[in-house]
């Protein structure tokens, strides 16, 4: 079809510039009562809040603080029934310390250190934002039992929480509120180059997460496939020492026989853009090649199988490019970190799934770039059609491992709920690698089965396959479909992130996936560096 000019100005909406503050992090060893600033926040467990028969804190850190305050801390915690449970917090403006405010943030029993310490950072960041604080400090009431390695990880996780807790996407608000936070001291978790390196790493990852959030939050009348491609190009320009960018237009995609992808894009006035970023390390040999593939539907109407009904969430279908946001967010972070030994391909088949006389119809047959034919029995199962050609393209780059991310099925949300992503892979080794990375980042993944017998429901009478089976096992069927477009000698994983891409309570994107992808790539890079050190 003849595409019209991309209409990113529909509704005359233009995003404002986010005044994201440059927060300076520093690790210090200083007595809490001597610290000077706007707010001192202390993370406490339920055990830390225990008191003796005289209603004095048993914890030495809290006891000392309370003594400086003449017992007001213990009195306030009793009056507010603050027991240190996860989610509890109290911020008091009290005399007696050089800090203007002191906050106690509940950590509960710390069943998951990553989740607890990130929540601590987020709570402190939000409290600092509310109080218009510019300089804050964070400490743990009990840090003595942490190993040196755990202290590094804890400091990094707290810093991540602070940045994300302070951040607010207010680009589309007429009167945005600016954050005043400038300085954060991490107290009692060590000092020196190692912890400073970990804090810098946290900042780099957060920049990718925030970028991913902004992409998902942007409405479809602002973030079209062309604009998404432009954001990818900007990453390549900003980190030109390690990135190159290739953007394929319709004619180039036709030459590559991407009929599955182009079938989805055919109805939209905004033309598709196929995005390929390539990261190459700045020095040293490439030991392995990886690909990160993200679903990039900047809006999904469902096509002729239009989304209808009270739970269709069509108004949220701007987030159907959440997979691409995770991939491009990871690219932004890795451009700053610059891991050695790995070549990484970031691939997004960006388009819209709309309705028009030129659009794909139910019953149409499309042909993917590997020659396989697909009978489209549901135009609202479009993400897998775009991923099919993206996966073939990724395999053609000579990669050894592929991870794709997509807001693919409602079935996965029904199975795992809103906070857990399902992972599907035939490779036990790849599953272990990615799950290990997610354990570090705190992003929740659950391995799902690849039940081959379910493929019977995906067979077509007139083509090689249909694009969707029955309602039962929908997420598994989708993964089995994607598997048809991956070379057998390539390790591959599909992550269905339809649930955790969006936070209903906050009505905004989560940035899910960025941190785990970055951690996975860095772990692979570290393996090669360790092997090099051993042999040399």
Coordinates of C-alpha atoms in Angstrom, one line a residue:
X1 CA 0.0 0.0 0.0
X2 CA 1.0 3.7 -0.3
X3 CA 1.8 4.8 3.2
X4 CA 0.9 8.3 4.3
X5 CA 3.2 10.5 6.3
X6 CA 3.7 9.2 9.8
X7 CA 1.3 11.1 12.1
X8 CA 3.2 11.5 15.3
X9 CA 1.5 14.9 15.8
X10 CA -2.0 13.5 16.0
X11 CA -3.8 15.4 18.8
X12 CA -1.1 18.0 18.8
X13 CA 0.6 16.2 21.7
X14 CA 4.3 16.6 22.1
X15 CA 6.3 15.1 25.0
X16 CA 8.0 17.5 27.3
X17 CA 11.5 17.1 28.4
X18 CA 12.0 15.2 31.6
X19 CA 14.1 17.1 34.1
X20 CA 15.7 13.9 35.5
X21 CA 18.1 15.0 38.2
X22 CA 21.7 13.8 38.2
X23 CA 21.8 12.0 41.5
X24 CA 25.3 11.6 43.0
X25 CA 25.9 8.4 45.0
X26 CA 28.7 8.0 47.5
X27 CA 29.6 5.1 49.9
X28 CA 30.7 6.3 53.3
X29 CA 31.6 4.9 56.7
X30 CA 30.3 7.5 59.3
X31 CA 28.4 7.3 62.5
X32 CA 24.7 7.9 61.8
X33 CA 24.3 10.5 64.5
X34 CA 27.1 12.6 62.9
X35 CA 25.7 12.6 59.3
X36 CA 24.4 15.9 58.1
X37 CA 21.6 16.3 55.5
X38 CA 17.9 16.5 54.8
X39 CA 16.9 12.9 55.6
X40 CA 18.5 9.9 57.2
X41 CA 16.6 6.7 56.3
X42 CA 17.3 3.4 58.2
X43 CA 16.1 0.0 56.9
X44 CA 14.9 -2.1 59.7
X45 CA 13.7 -5.7 60.0
X46 CA 11.1 -6.9 62.4
X47 CA 13.9 -8.4 64.5
X48 CA 15.6 -5.0 64.6
X49 CA 12.5 -3.4 66.2
X50 CA 12.6 -5.7 69.2
X51 CA 12.7 -4.0 72.6
X52 CA 13.7 -5.0 76.1
X53 CA 11.5 -4.9 79.2
X54 CA 12.4 -1.2 79.5
X55 CA 11.0 -0.5 76.0
X56 CA 14.5 0.2 74.8
X57 CA 15.7 -1.0 71.4
X58 CA 17.9 -4.2 71.5
X59 CA 19.5 -3.2 68.2
X60 CA 22.6 -1.1 69.0
X61 CA 22.2 1.2 66.0
X62 CA 18.6 2.1 66.8
X63 CA 19.4 2.4 70.5
X64 CA 22.1 5.0 69.8
X65 CA 19.8 7.0 67.5
X66 CA 17.0 6.8 70.0
X67 CA 19.3 8.0 72.9
X68 CA 20.3 11.0 70.8
X69 CA 16.6 11.8 70.3
X70 CA 15.7 11.3 74.0
X71 CA 13.6 8.3 73.3
X72 CA 11.3 9.9 70.8
X73 CA 12.1 7.3 68.1
X74 CA 10.9 4.3 70.2
X75 CA 7.9 6.4 71.4
X76 CA 6.9 7.2 67.8
X77 CA 7.3 3.7 66.6
X78 CA 5.1 2.4 69.4
X79 CA 2.4 5.0 68.8
X80 CA 2.3 4.3 65.1
X81 CA 2.5 0.5 65.6
X82 CA 5.6 0.4 63.4
X83 CA 7.1 -3.1 63.7
X84 CA 9.4 -3.2 60.7
X85 CA 7.1 -5.2 58.4
X86 CA 7.7 -5.0 54.7
X87 CA 5.8 -2.0 53.3
X88 CA 5.7 -0.1 56.6
X89 CA 7.5 3.3 56.9
X90 CA 7.5 6.3 59.1
X91 CA 9.3 9.6 58.5
X92 CA 9.6 11.9 61.5
X93 CA 10.9 15.5 61.7
X94 CA 12.7 15.4 65.0
X95 CA 15.2 17.7 66.8
X96 CA 18.5 16.4 68.1
X97 CA 20.3 15.3 65.0
X98 CA 22.0 17.1 62.2
X99 CA 19.6 15.4 59.8
X100 CA 16.3 17.3 59.4
X101 CA 14.2 14.1 59.2
X102 CA 14.7 10.5 60.1
X103 CA 12.8 7.6 58.5
X104 CA 12.4 4.0 59.4
X105 CA 11.6 1.7 56.5
X106 CA 10.4 -1.8 57.1
X107 CA 12.2 -4.7 55.5
X108 CA 10.1 -7.5 57.0
X109 CA 12.0 -10.8 57.4
X110 CA 14.0 -10.4 54.2
X111 CA 13.0 -13.5 52.3
X112 CA 14.4 -12.0 49.1
X113 CA 17.3 -9.6 49.7
X114 CA 17.0 -8.1 46.2
X115 CA 13.3 -7.3 46.5
X116 CA 13.7 -6.0 50.1
X117 CA 16.6 -3.7 49.4
X118 CA 15.2 -2.4 46.2
X119 CA 11.9 -1.7 47.9
X120 CA 13.9 0.1 50.6
X121 CA 15.5 2.3 48.0
X122 CA 12.2 3.0 46.2
X123 CA 10.5 4.0 49.5
X124 CA 13.3 6.3 50.4
X125 CA 13.3 7.9 47.0
X126 CA 9.6 8.5 47.1
X127 CA 9.8 9.9 50.7
X128 CA 12.7 12.2 49.6
X129 CA 10.5 13.4 46.6
X130 CA 7.6 14.1 48.9
X131 CA 9.8 16.0 51.4
X132 CA 11.6 17.9 48.6
X133 CA 14.9 16.6 50.1
X134 CA 18.2 17.3 48.2
X135 CA 20.6 15.3 50.3
X136 CA 19.7 12.0 52.0
X137 CA 21.5 9.0 53.5
X138 CA 20.5 5.4 53.8
X139 CA 21.7 2.8 56.2
X140 CA 20.7 -0.6 57.6
X141 CA 20.1 -1.1 61.3
X142 CA 21.9 -4.5 60.9
X143 CA 24.6 -4.8 58.3
X144 CA 27.3 -6.6 60.4
X145 CA 26.3 -10.0 59.2
X146 CA 26.6 -9.2 55.5
X147 CA 29.6 -10.5 53.6
X148 CA 31.7 -8.1 51.6
X149 CA 30.1 -9.3 48.4
X150 CA 26.6 -9.0 49.8
X151 CA 27.4 -5.5 50.9
X152 CA 28.3 -4.5 47.4
X153 CA 25.2 -6.1 46.0
X154 CA 23.0 -4.5 48.7
X155 CA 24.4 -1.0 48.0
X156 CA 23.8 -1.4 44.3
X157 CA 20.3 -2.6 44.8
X158 CA 19.4 0.2 47.2
X159 CA 20.8 2.7 44.7
X160 CA 18.7 1.2 41.9
X161 CA 15.6 1.6 44.1
X162 CA 16.4 5.2 44.9
X163 CA 16.7 6.2 41.3
X164 CA 13.5 4.4 40.2
X165 CA 11.6 5.6 43.3
X166 CA 12.5 9.2 42.6
X167 CA 11.9 9.0 38.9
X168 CA 8.5 10.2 37.6
X169 CA 7.5 10.2 33.9
X170 CA 5.7 13.6 33.6
X171 CA 6.4 14.3 29.9
X172 CA 2.7 14.6 29.2
X173 CA 1.6 16.6 32.2
X174 CA 1.1 20.3 31.8
X175 CA 2.6 21.1 35.2
X176 CA 5.3 18.6 35.9
X177 CA 6.8 18.4 39.3
X178 CA 10.6 18.4 39.4
X179 CA 12.7 16.3 41.8
X180 CA 15.1 18.0 44.1
X181 CA 17.2 15.0 45.1
X182 CA 20.9 15.6 44.3
X183 CA 23.0 13.5 46.7
X184 CA 22.6 10.1 48.3
X185 CA 25.1 8.6 50.8
X186 CA 25.1 4.9 51.4
X187 CA 26.3 4.4 54.9
X188 CA 27.9 1.3 56.6
X189 CA 28.3 -0.9 53.6
X190 CA 31.9 -0.2 52.8
X191 CA 34.0 2.3 50.8
X192 CA 36.5 2.1 48.0
X193 CA 36.6 1.5 44.3
X194 CA 34.7 -1.8 44.3
X195 CA 31.5 -0.3 45.8
X196 CA 31.8 2.9 43.7
X197 CA 32.0 0.6 40.6
X198 CA 28.8 -1.2 41.7
X199 CA 27.0 2.1 42.3
X200 CA 28.0 3.3 38.8
X201 CA 26.7 0.0 37.4
X202 CA 23.4 0.6 39.1
X203 CA 23.1 4.0 37.5
X204 CA 23.9 2.6 34.1
X205 CA 21.2 -0.1 34.4
X206 CA 18.7 2.4 35.8
X207 CA 19.2 4.7 32.7
X208 CA 18.2 1.7 30.5
X209 CA 15.2 0.9 32.7
X210 CA 14.0 4.5 32.7
X211 CA 14.4 4.6 28.9
X212 CA 12.4 1.5 28.6
X213 CA 9.7 2.9 30.8
X214 CA 9.5 6.1 28.7
X215 CA 9.1 4.1 25.5
X216 CA 6.2 2.0 26.9
X217 CA 4.5 5.0 28.5
X218 CA 4.6 7.0 25.3
X219 CA 1.2 6.9 23.6
X220 CA 0.8 5.5 20.1
X221 CA 0.1 8.9 18.6
X222 CA 3.6 9.9 19.7
X223 CA 5.6 6.7 19.5
X224 CA 5.1 5.4 16.0
X225 CA 7.4 2.7 14.4
X226 CA 9.4 5.6 12.8
X227 CA 10.0 7.3 16.1
X228 CA 10.9 4.0 17.8
X229 CA 13.5 3.5 15.0
X230 CA 14.7 7.0 15.6
X231 CA 15.3 6.2 19.3
X232 CA 17.3 3.2 18.3
X233 CA 19.4 5.3 16.0
X234 CA 20.0 7.8 18.8
X235 CA 21.4 5.0 20.9
X236 CA 23.8 4.1 18.1
X237 CA 24.8 7.7 17.7
X238 CA 25.3 8.3 21.4
X239 CA 27.5 5.2 21.8
X240 CA 29.0 5.1 18.3
X241 CA 32.2 3.5 19.6
X242 CA 30.4 0.2 20.1
X243 CA 27.1 0.4 18.2
X244 CA 26.1 0.4 14.5
X245 CA 22.4 0.7 13.4
X246 CA 20.5 -0.6 10.4
X247 CA 16.9 0.4 9.8
X248 CA 15.2 -1.6 7.0
X249 CA 12.3 0.0 5.2
X250 CA 9.4 -1.8 3.5
X251 CA 11.2 -2.5 0.2
X252 CA 14.2 -3.9 2.0
X253 CA 11.9 -6.2 4.1
X254 CA 10.2 -7.3 0.8
X255 CA 13.6 -8.3 -0.6
X256 CA 14.2 -10.3 2.6
X257 CA 10.8 -12.0 2.0
X258 CA 9.4 -10.9 5.4
X259 CA 5.8 -11.7 4.5
X260 CA 4.7 -12.5 8.0
X261 CA 5.9 -9.2 9.4
X262 CA 4.7 -7.1 6.5
X263 CA 1.3 -8.8 6.6
X264 CA 0.7 -7.4 10.1
X265 CA 1.9 -3.9 9.1
X266 CA -0.1 -3.7 5.9
X267 CA -3.2 -1.9 7.4
X268 CA -1.4 1.0 9.1
X269 CA -0.9 4.5 7.7
X270 CA 2.4 4.4 9.6
X271 CA 5.0 2.3 7.7
X272 CA 6.9 -0.5 9.5
X273 CA 10.6 0.0 10.4
X274 CA 12.8 -3.1 11.0
X275 CA 15.4 -2.2 13.6
X276 CA 18.8 -3.8 14.0
X277 CA 21.4 -2.5 16.4
X278 CA 24.8 -4.3 16.6
X279 CA 27.0 -4.0 19.7
X280 CA 30.7 -4.9 19.3
X281 CA 33.1 -4.6 22.2
X282 CA 35.6 -1.7 22.0
X283 CA 38.6 -4.0 22.3
X284 CA 39.6 -7.6 22.2
X285 CA 38.2 -10.6 20.3
X286 CA 34.5 -11.5 20.0
X287 CA 34.0 -14.8 21.8
X288 CA 30.3 -15.3 21.2
X289 CA 27.4 -13.7 19.4
X290 CA 24.0 -13.1 21.1
X291 CA 20.7 -11.7 19.9
X292 CA 18.0 -9.9 21.9
X293 CA 14.7 -9.8 20.0
X294 CA 11.8 -7.6 21.1
X295 CA 8.2 -7.5 20.0
X296 CA 7.6 -4.0 18.7
X297 CA 3.9 -3.4 18.1
X298 CA 3.6 0.3 18.9
X299 CA -0.2 -0.2 18.9
X300 CA -2.3 -3.3 18.5
X301 CA -6.0 -2.8 17.7
X302 CA -6.3 -6.5 17.1
X303 CA -6.9 -6.0 13.4
X304 CA -10.1 -7.4 12.0
X305 CA -10.3 -9.6 15.1
X306 CA -10.6 -6.3 16.9
X307 CA -10.2 -6.2 20.7
X308 CA -13.6 -5.8 22.2
X309 CA -15.2 -6.3 25.6
X310 CA -14.5 -4.9 29.1
X311 CA -11.2 -6.8 29.6
X312 CA -9.6 -6.4 26.2
X313 CA -7.4 -3.5 27.4
X314 CA -7.3 -1.9 24.0
X315 CA -6.6 1.5 25.6
X316 CA -3.3 0.0 27.0
X317 CA -2.1 -1.5 23.7
X318 CA 0.6 1.1 23.5
X319 CA 2.5 -1.3 25.8
X320 CA 2.5 -4.0 23.1
X321 CA 6.0 -2.9 22.3
X322 CA 7.2 -3.7 25.8
X323 CA 9.6 -6.3 24.5
X324 CA 11.3 -3.9 22.2
X325 CA 11.5 -1.4 25.1
X326 CA 13.3 -4.0 27.2
X327 CA 15.7 -4.8 24.3
X328 CA 16.5 -1.1 23.5
X329 CA 16.8 -0.3 27.2
X330 CA 19.3 -3.0 27.6
X331 CA 21.2 -1.6 24.6
X332 CA 21.4 1.8 26.2
X333 CA 22.8 0.3 29.4
X334 CA 25.3 -1.9 27.7
X335 CA 26.5 1.0 25.6
X336 CA 27.6 2.6 28.8
X337 CA 29.0 -0.5 30.5
X338 CA 30.7 -1.9 27.4
X339 CA 31.2 -5.6 28.2
X340 CA 34.1 -7.4 26.6
X341 CA 34.0 -10.5 24.5
X342 CA 30.4 -10.4 23.3
X343 CA 28.7 -9.3 20.2
X344 CA 25.1 -8.5 20.7
X345 CA 22.4 -8.0 18.1
X346 CA 19.2 -6.0 19.2
X347 CA 16.4 -6.7 16.8
X348 CA 12.9 -5.2 16.6
X349 CA 10.3 -5.6 13.9
X350 CA 8.4 -2.4 14.6
X351 CA 4.9 -1.8 13.2
X352 CA 1.2 -1.2 14.1
X353 CA -1.6 -3.7 13.9
X354 CA -4.5 -1.7 12.5
X355 CA -7.6 -2.1 10.3
X356 CA -8.1 -0.9 6.7
X357 CA -9.0 -2.2 3.3
X358 CA -5.4 -3.1 2.7
X359 CA -5.0 -5.0 6.0
X360 CA -4.5 -8.7 6.6
X361 CA -7.8 -10.6 6.9
X362 CA -8.7 -13.7 8.9
X363 CA -8.0 -16.7 6.7
X364 CA -5.2 -15.0 4.7
X365 CA -2.0 -17.0 4.3
X366 CA 1.4 -15.2 4.8
X367 CA 4.8 -16.6 4.0
X368 CA 7.7 -16.0 6.5
X369 CA 11.3 -15.3 5.4
X370 CA 12.3 -18.9 6.1
X371 CA 9.7 -20.1 3.5
X372 CA 7.1 -21.4 6.0
X373 CA 3.5 -20.6 5.3
X374 CA 1.0 -19.4 8.0
X375 CA -2.8 -19.4 7.9
X376 CA -3.9 -16.4 9.8
X377 CA -6.9 -17.6 11.8
X378 CA -6.8 -14.6 14.2
X379 CA -5.3 -11.2 13.3
X380 CA -5.0 -10.4 17.0
X381 CA -2.3 -13.1 17.3
X382 CA 0.0 -10.7 15.4
X383 CA 3.0 -10.4 17.7
X384 CA 4.2 -13.9 16.8
X385 CA 3.9 -13.1 13.1
X386 CA 6.3 -10.2 13.5
X387 CA 8.6 -12.2 15.7
X388 CA 8.8 -15.0 13.2
X389 CA 10.7 -12.9 10.7
X390 CA 12.7 -11.2 13.4
X391 CA 13.9 -14.6 14.7
X392 CA 14.8 -15.8 11.2
X393 CA 16.8 -12.5 10.7
X394 CA 18.5 -13.0 14.1
X395 CA 19.6 -16.6 13.2
X396 CA 21.0 -15.2 9.9
X397 CA 23.4 -13.0 12.0
X398 CA 25.3 -16.2 13.1
X399 CA 24.3 -15.9 16.7
X400 CA 24.7 -18.7 19.2
X401 CA 21.9 -17.7 21.6
X402 CA 18.7 -15.8 21.2
X403 CA 16.4 -14.4 23.9
X404 CA 13.1 -12.9 22.7
X405 CA 10.8 -10.8 24.8
X406 CA 7.1 -10.1 24.0
X407 CA 3.8 -9.1 25.5
X408 CA 2.5 -12.1 23.7
X409 CA -0.4 -13.8 25.4
X410 CA -3.2 -13.1 27.9
X411 CA -2.9 -16.8 28.7
X412 CA 0.4 -16.3 30.4
X413 CA -1.1 -13.5 32.6
X414 CA -3.9 -15.9 33.6
X415 CA -1.4 -18.6 34.4
X416 CA 1.2 -16.5 36.3
X417 CA -0.5 -13.3 37.3
X418 CA 0.7 -9.7 36.7
X419 CA 4.2 -9.8 38.2
X420 CA 5.7 -13.0 36.8
X421 CA 6.9 -13.6 33.2
X422 CA 6.9 -17.0 31.7
X423 CA 10.0 -18.4 30.0
X424 CA 10.0 -21.1 27.3
X425 CA 13.1 -22.8 26.0
X426 CA 14.2 -26.3 24.9
X427 CA 17.7 -25.5 26.4
X428 CA 18.2 -26.3 30.1
X429 CA 21.6 -24.5 30.0
X430 CA 20.1 -21.2 28.7
X431 CA 17.2 -21.5 31.2
X432 CA 19.8 -21.7 34.0
X433 CA 21.7 -18.7 32.7
X434 CA 18.7 -16.4 32.4
X435 CA 17.1 -17.6 35.7
X436 CA 20.4 -16.9 37.5
X437 CA 20.5 -13.4 36.1
X438 CA 16.9 -12.8 37.2
X439 CA 17.8 -14.0 40.7
X440 CA 20.3 -11.1 40.9
X441 CA 18.0 -8.5 39.5
X442 CA 14.8 -9.6 41.4
X443 CA 12.7 -9.8 38.2
X444 CA 10.4 -12.8 38.5
X445 CA 10.6 -15.5 35.9
X446 CA 9.0 -18.9 35.8
X447 CA 9.9 -21.7 33.4
X448 CA 6.9 -23.1 31.5
X449 CA 6.8 -26.4 29.6
X450 CA 7.3 -26.8 25.8
X451 CA 4.6 -29.5 25.4
X452 CA 5.2 -30.7 21.8
X453 CA 2.0 -32.7 21.6
X454 CA 0.1 -29.3 21.7
X455 CA 1.5 -28.6 18.2
X456 CA -1.4 -30.6 16.8
X457 CA -3.7 -27.7 17.5
X458 CA -1.5 -25.4 15.4
X459 CA -1.6 -27.4 12.2
X460 CA -3.5 -26.0 9.2
X461 CA -5.3 -27.9 6.4
X462 CA -4.0 -25.4 3.7
X463 CA -0.7 -24.1 5.1
X464 CA 2.2 -25.2 7.2
X465 CA 0.5 -23.9 10.4
X466 CA -2.1 -21.6 11.8
X467 CA -1.0 -18.7 14.0
X468 CA -3.1 -19.6 17.0
X469 CA -4.6 -22.8 18.5
X470 CA -7.4 -23.2 21.0
X471 CA -7.8 -21.4 24.3
X472 CA -6.2 -24.1 26.3
X473 CA -2.4 -23.8 26.6
X474 CA -2.4 -20.6 24.7
X475 CA 1.0 -19.4 25.9
X476 CA 2.6 -22.8 25.2
X477 CA 1.1 -22.8 21.7
X478 CA 2.6 -19.4 21.0
X479 CA 6.0 -20.5 22.1
X480 CA 5.8 -23.6 19.9
X481 CA 4.9 -21.4 17.0
X482 CA 8.0 -19.2 17.5
X483 CA 10.2 -22.3 17.7
X484 CA 9.4 -23.0 14.0
X485 CA 11.5 -20.0 13.1
X486 CA 14.7 -20.7 15.1
X487 CA 17.6 -22.8 13.7
X488 CA 18.0 -26.0 15.6
X489 CA 21.7 -25.3 16.4
X490 CA 20.8 -21.9 18.1
X491 CA 19.9 -21.9 21.8
X492 CA 16.7 -19.9 22.1
X493 CA 14.4 -18.6 24.9
X494 CA 11.1 -16.9 24.7
X495 CA 10.0 -14.6 27.5
X496 CA 6.3 -13.8 27.7
X497 CA 6.1 -10.6 29.7
X498 CA 2.5 -9.6 29.1
X499 CA 1.9 -9.5 32.9
X500 CA 4.8 -7.6 34.4
X501 CA 5.2 -5.0 31.6
X502 CA 2.6 -2.7 33.3
X503 CA 1.8 -1.7 36.8
X504 CA -1.9 -1.2 37.2
X505 CA -1.6 0.5 40.6
X506 CA 0.8 3.2 39.3
X507 CA -0.8 3.2 35.8
X508 CA 2.6 3.2 34.2
X509 CA 5.3 0.9 32.7
X510 CA 7.7 -1.1 34.9
X511 CA 10.8 -1.3 32.7
X512 CA 10.6 -5.0 33.1
X513 CA 13.3 -7.1 31.4
X514 CA 16.1 -4.5 31.0
X515 CA 18.0 -5.4 34.2
X516 CA 17.9 -9.2 33.6
X517 CA 19.0 -8.9 30.0
X518 CA 22.0 -6.7 31.0
X519 CA 22.9 -9.1 33.8
X520 CA 22.7 -12.1 31.5
X521 CA 25.0 -10.4 28.9
X522 CA 27.5 -9.4 31.6
X523 CA 27.6 -12.8 33.1
X524 CA 28.5 -14.3 29.7
X525 CA 31.1 -11.6 29.2
X526 CA 32.6 -12.4 32.7
X527 CA 32.8 -16.1 31.8
X528 CA 35.1 -15.3 28.9
X529 CA 37.2 -12.9 30.9
X530 CA 37.6 -15.6 33.6
X531 CA 38.7 -18.1 31.0
X532 CA 41.1 -15.6 29.6
X533 CA 42.6 -15.0 33.0
X534 CA 43.0 -18.7 33.7
X535 CA 44.7 -19.5 30.4
X536 CA 46.9 -16.4 30.5

